[in-house]
């Protein structure tokens, strides 16, 4: 398993070895030992999510209140997508920054984003599947979003879209990053750091 970290604190890429043969292919997108070495604590698994998206569907940018927040380990078992992580943690040195990564069913790369980070993706082909391993269950009152089309963020959709973006009604009317900050909806970076320390201390 190859691991790569990013400038945004709490974002890690995991690339497993794949083993093709005459029957097909085998890969292990999540491996606990590699995860713990990179992140510093095991992934608490409270819920798995499965989404199927048509070409040009954008989902996100979604995040949860911290504490407890929701860490996500995501990969694409079918199709392909551009996955985006946005730092929405107020006070973070990379606040408003983002990173984008192609996830697909060729290399089975996975992406982990820690609690407090925003997540979005665009499907590059029909029937693209996203699998999410989530550290906490879905809690509607604690879930929030910002607009994936916020011009100040400048997320890289245009270069990957084949047509008009397809969004849910909720994502289409979501506030911009600045509006969400003014409304007090965004996670606090120091609260996130305390949460990460709690998770590490729980296994020390």
Protein backbone atom coordinates (compact mmCIF):
# COMPACT_ATOMS: atom_id res chain seq x y z
CA UNK A 1 0.00 0.00 0.00
CA UNK A 2 1.43 3.35 -1.04
CA UNK A 3 0.49 6.36 1.09
CA UNK A 4 0.69 10.05 0.23
CA UNK A 5 -0.16 13.02 2.43
CA UNK A 6 -1.19 16.48 1.27
CA UNK A 7 -0.57 20.06 2.36
CA UNK A 8 -4.06 20.15 3.86
CA UNK A 9 -3.70 18.59 7.30
CA UNK A 10 -5.79 15.44 7.64
CA UNK A 11 -5.87 14.36 3.97
CA UNK A 12 -4.19 11.11 2.88
CA UNK A 13 -4.21 9.08 -0.32
CA UNK A 14 -3.90 5.28 -0.21
CA UNK A 15 -3.02 3.27 -3.32
CA UNK A 16 -3.25 -0.52 -2.93
CA UNK A 17 -1.49 -3.11 -5.01
CA UNK A 18 -3.80 -4.87 -7.45
CA UNK A 19 -3.52 -8.48 -8.54
CA UNK A 20 -5.06 -9.20 -11.96
CA UNK A 21 -5.26 -12.69 -13.38
CA UNK A 22 -7.40 -14.71 -15.79
CA UNK A 23 -10.36 -14.50 -13.36
CA UNK A 24 -10.34 -10.71 -13.02
CA UNK A 25 -8.68 -8.59 -10.36
CA UNK A 26 -8.21 -8.39 -6.58
CA UNK A 27 -7.36 -5.28 -4.55
CA UNK A 28 -7.69 -4.21 -0.89
CA UNK A 29 -8.55 -0.47 -0.91
CA UNK A 30 -8.57 -0.26 2.91
CA UNK A 31 -5.76 -1.74 5.02
CA UNK A 32 -5.78 -0.89 8.71
CA UNK A 33 -2.02 -1.09 9.32
CA UNK A 34 -1.27 1.45 6.59
CA UNK A 35 -4.10 3.68 7.79
CA UNK A 36 -2.95 3.71 11.42
CA UNK A 37 0.64 4.42 10.42
CA UNK A 38 -0.45 7.42 8.33
CA UNK A 39 -3.21 8.85 10.52
CA UNK A 40 -2.16 7.83 14.02
CA UNK A 41 -5.32 6.00 15.06
CA UNK A 42 -7.63 3.29 13.71
CA UNK A 43 -10.65 4.19 11.62
CA UNK A 44 -13.76 3.89 13.75
CA UNK A 45 -16.38 2.48 11.39
CA UNK A 46 -19.91 3.59 12.28
CA UNK A 47 -21.55 3.58 8.84
CA UNK A 48 -20.87 2.67 5.22
CA UNK A 49 -22.44 4.66 2.40
CA UNK A 50 -22.90 3.74 -1.25
CA UNK A 51 -23.80 6.23 -3.97
CA UNK A 52 -24.38 5.73 -7.69
CA UNK A 53 -24.06 8.81 -9.90
CA UNK A 54 -24.66 9.63 -13.54
CA UNK A 55 -22.14 11.53 -15.66
CA UNK A 56 -21.71 15.17 -14.54
CA UNK A 57 -23.37 14.68 -11.14
CA UNK A 58 -21.67 16.77 -8.45
CA UNK A 59 -22.22 15.78 -4.81
CA UNK A 60 -21.04 18.13 -2.06
CA UNK A 61 -19.38 20.10 -0.62
CA UNK A 62 -20.48 18.37 2.61
CA UNK A 63 -19.09 18.45 6.16
CA UNK A 64 -20.25 17.78 9.72
CA UNK A 65 -20.06 19.64 13.04
CA UNK A 66 -16.95 19.04 15.14
CA UNK A 67 -17.12 17.47 17.65
CA UNK A 68 -17.60 14.75 16.81
CA UNK A 69 -17.33 15.34 13.06
CA UNK A 70 -17.24 12.59 10.48
CA UNK A 71 -14.01 11.21 9.06
CA UNK A 72 -14.46 9.61 5.63
CA UNK A 73 -12.45 6.98 3.79
CA UNK A 74 -13.67 6.91 0.20
CA UNK A 75 -12.93 4.96 -2.96
CA UNK A 76 -14.52 4.24 -6.32
CA UNK A 77 -15.33 0.56 -7.02
CA UNK A 78 -16.98 1.34 -10.38
CA UNK A 79 -16.52 4.13 -12.90
CA UNK A 80 -14.42 7.22 -12.28
CA UNK A 81 -14.63 10.57 -10.55
CA UNK A 82 -12.72 13.65 -9.53
CA UNK A 83 -12.80 13.73 -5.73
CA UNK A 84 -12.25 17.05 -3.97
CA UNK A 85 -11.43 17.89 -0.36
CA UNK A 86 -11.96 21.50 0.79
CA UNK A 87 -10.49 22.90 3.99
CA UNK A 88 -13.50 24.58 5.61
CA UNK A 89 -11.92 24.71 9.11
CA UNK A 90 -11.86 28.32 10.29
CA UNK A 91 -8.36 29.20 11.49
CA UNK A 92 -6.61 26.51 9.46
CA UNK A 93 -3.46 27.68 7.64
CA UNK A 94 -4.95 26.20 4.45
CA UNK A 95 -8.51 27.50 5.01
CA UNK A 96 -10.33 27.76 1.69
CA UNK A 97 -7.75 25.57 -0.04
CA UNK A 98 -8.60 22.34 -1.76
CA UNK A 99 -7.06 19.29 -3.34
CA UNK A 100 -8.44 17.14 -6.15
CA UNK A 101 -7.71 13.52 -6.99
CA UNK A 102 -8.98 11.09 -9.60
CA UNK A 103 -10.53 7.98 -8.07
CA UNK A 104 -11.49 5.11 -10.34
CA UNK A 105 -11.99 1.37 -10.70
CA UNK A 106 -8.64 0.94 -12.43
CA UNK A 107 -6.23 1.75 -9.60
CA UNK A 108 -8.65 1.68 -6.62
CA UNK A 109 -7.00 4.62 -4.91
CA UNK A 110 -8.70 5.72 -1.72
CA UNK A 111 -8.82 9.10 0.01
CA UNK A 112 -9.15 9.77 3.72
CA UNK A 113 -10.35 13.13 4.97
CA UNK A 114 -10.36 13.87 8.68
CA UNK A 115 -13.21 15.34 10.68
CA UNK A 116 -14.05 18.95 9.78
CA UNK A 117 -13.01 18.82 6.12
CA UNK A 118 -15.44 19.33 3.25
CA UNK A 119 -15.96 16.63 0.61
CA UNK A 120 -17.30 16.70 -2.94
CA UNK A 121 -16.91 14.86 -6.23
CA UNK A 122 -18.01 14.88 -9.86
CA UNK A 123 -18.78 11.65 -11.72
CA UNK A 124 -16.89 11.28 -14.99
CA UNK A 125 -19.10 8.51 -16.39
CA UNK A 126 -22.54 7.00 -15.87
CA UNK A 127 -23.07 4.53 -13.02
CA UNK A 128 -20.06 5.75 -11.09
CA UNK A 129 -20.06 4.28 -7.59
CA UNK A 130 -18.60 5.86 -4.46
CA UNK A 131 -18.06 3.80 -1.32
CA UNK A 132 -17.70 5.72 1.94
CA UNK A 133 -16.42 4.33 5.24
CA UNK A 134 -17.63 6.82 7.86
CA UNK A 135 -16.40 7.28 11.42
CA UNK A 136 -19.78 8.47 12.74
CA UNK A 137 -23.37 7.87 11.64
CA UNK A 138 -25.31 10.36 9.55
CA UNK A 139 -26.84 13.00 11.82
CA UNK A 140 -29.05 15.40 9.84
CA UNK A 141 -28.88 18.22 12.40
CA UNK A 142 -25.07 18.18 12.32
CA UNK A 143 -24.65 17.99 8.54
CA UNK A 144 -23.90 21.08 6.45
CA UNK A 145 -22.80 22.05 2.99
CA UNK A 146 -21.30 24.84 0.95
CA UNK A 147 -21.87 25.48 -2.72
CA UNK A 148 -19.65 23.42 -5.02
CA UNK A 149 -20.07 26.26 -7.54
CA UNK A 150 -18.75 28.98 -5.21
CA UNK A 151 -16.67 31.12 -7.60
CA UNK A 152 -14.28 32.12 -4.81
CA UNK A 153 -13.34 28.47 -4.26
CA UNK A 154 -12.85 27.82 -7.97
CA UNK A 155 -13.24 24.05 -7.73
CA UNK A 156 -12.06 22.21 -10.86
CA UNK A 157 -15.39 21.07 -12.29
CA UNK A 158 -15.35 22.88 -15.66
CA UNK A 159 -12.36 20.97 -17.01
CA UNK A 160 -14.05 17.63 -16.24
CA UNK A 161 -17.72 18.22 -17.04
CA UNK A 162 -19.17 16.90 -20.27
CA UNK A 163 -22.25 19.10 -19.97
CA UNK A 164 -24.18 21.05 -17.37
CA UNK A 165 -23.52 20.02 -13.76
CA UNK A 166 -26.26 18.00 -12.07
CA UNK A 167 -26.81 18.94 -8.42
CA UNK A 168 -29.35 18.19 -5.72
CA UNK A 169 -31.67 21.03 -4.75
CA UNK A 170 -29.89 21.20 -1.38
CA UNK A 171 -26.43 21.56 -2.93
CA UNK A 172 -27.66 24.07 -5.51
CA UNK A 173 -28.87 26.51 -2.84
CA UNK A 174 -26.04 25.88 -0.34
CA UNK A 175 -24.21 28.99 0.91
CA UNK A 176 -20.81 30.06 -0.31
CA UNK A 177 -17.81 29.50 1.95
CA UNK A 178 -17.91 33.16 3.01
CA UNK A 179 -21.64 33.01 3.75
CA UNK A 180 -21.23 29.83 5.79
CA UNK A 181 -18.41 31.46 7.76
CA UNK A 182 -20.51 34.53 8.48
CA UNK A 183 -23.36 32.28 9.66
CA UNK A 184 -21.07 30.36 12.04
CA UNK A 185 -21.62 27.05 10.26
CA UNK A 186 -17.99 26.10 9.70
CA UNK A 187 -15.85 23.91 11.96
CA UNK A 188 -13.16 25.54 14.10
CA UNK A 189 -9.62 24.37 13.33
CA UNK A 190 -8.54 24.23 16.98
CA UNK A 191 -11.61 22.15 17.85
CA UNK A 192 -10.68 19.80 15.01
CA UNK A 193 -7.10 19.47 16.28
CA UNK A 194 -8.42 18.62 19.74
CA UNK A 195 -10.68 15.98 18.18
CA UNK A 196 -7.75 14.44 16.27
CA UNK A 197 -5.71 14.33 19.51
CA UNK A 198 -8.58 12.63 21.33
CA UNK A 199 -8.72 9.93 18.67
CA UNK A 200 -4.97 9.34 18.89
CA UNK A 201 -4.97 9.37 22.70
CA UNK A 202 -7.73 6.78 22.78
CA UNK A 203 -5.32 4.14 21.44
CA UNK A 204 -2.12 5.24 23.20
